[in-house]
């Protein structure tokens, strides 16, 4: 039985042929390389030819060095999965607080929900930057459908955060008083939680997709 490795996410497929699509990251057949089991020492075990990069001719600038260092640390220390706990942890709580406000009329919960939305928006540049770096470094920036959906979910998240925060600033009593607008506001908050939950689910699939259980 031959073994094929997805060069995007590392998924191993066993069979005579590589799969049409990677079940983990949805990369197509062409992204699979055959794994050579009995490789001689020093040879690549994936069958890939090692790319030798020419040495840079110019000294990298301070900014480039700082960026390279930050980028390495982000991937090495798993800063993206750490950062995504901000939207994925706080937004469901904010939604529950908004529902408590709407159904039980407790304005303190509304205030807490508002500042939670603001805090998550402030954290978003780091969430997106760390995600972008991991995508570029670990998954070589390959634009498969799972990454397209994750990018779309991030865009929806940022747009909804801006919309809800601006709406709440313009109309501070939007969830504390009964109106049709209140239900639209709650619905958008629900979609927001769905967007970050969906992105998180796909991130989990990418990270843990190789595991059988
Ligand atoms: Zn894959």
Tab-separated table of C-alpha atoms in Angstrom, residues 66 114 155 176:
chain	number	residue	atom	x	y	z
A	66	UNK	CA	11.681	42.044	13.452
A	114	UNK	CA	-21.063	46.169	24.700
A	155	UNK	CA	-14.270	39.372	7.146
A	176	UNK	CA	-32.824	47.527	26.437
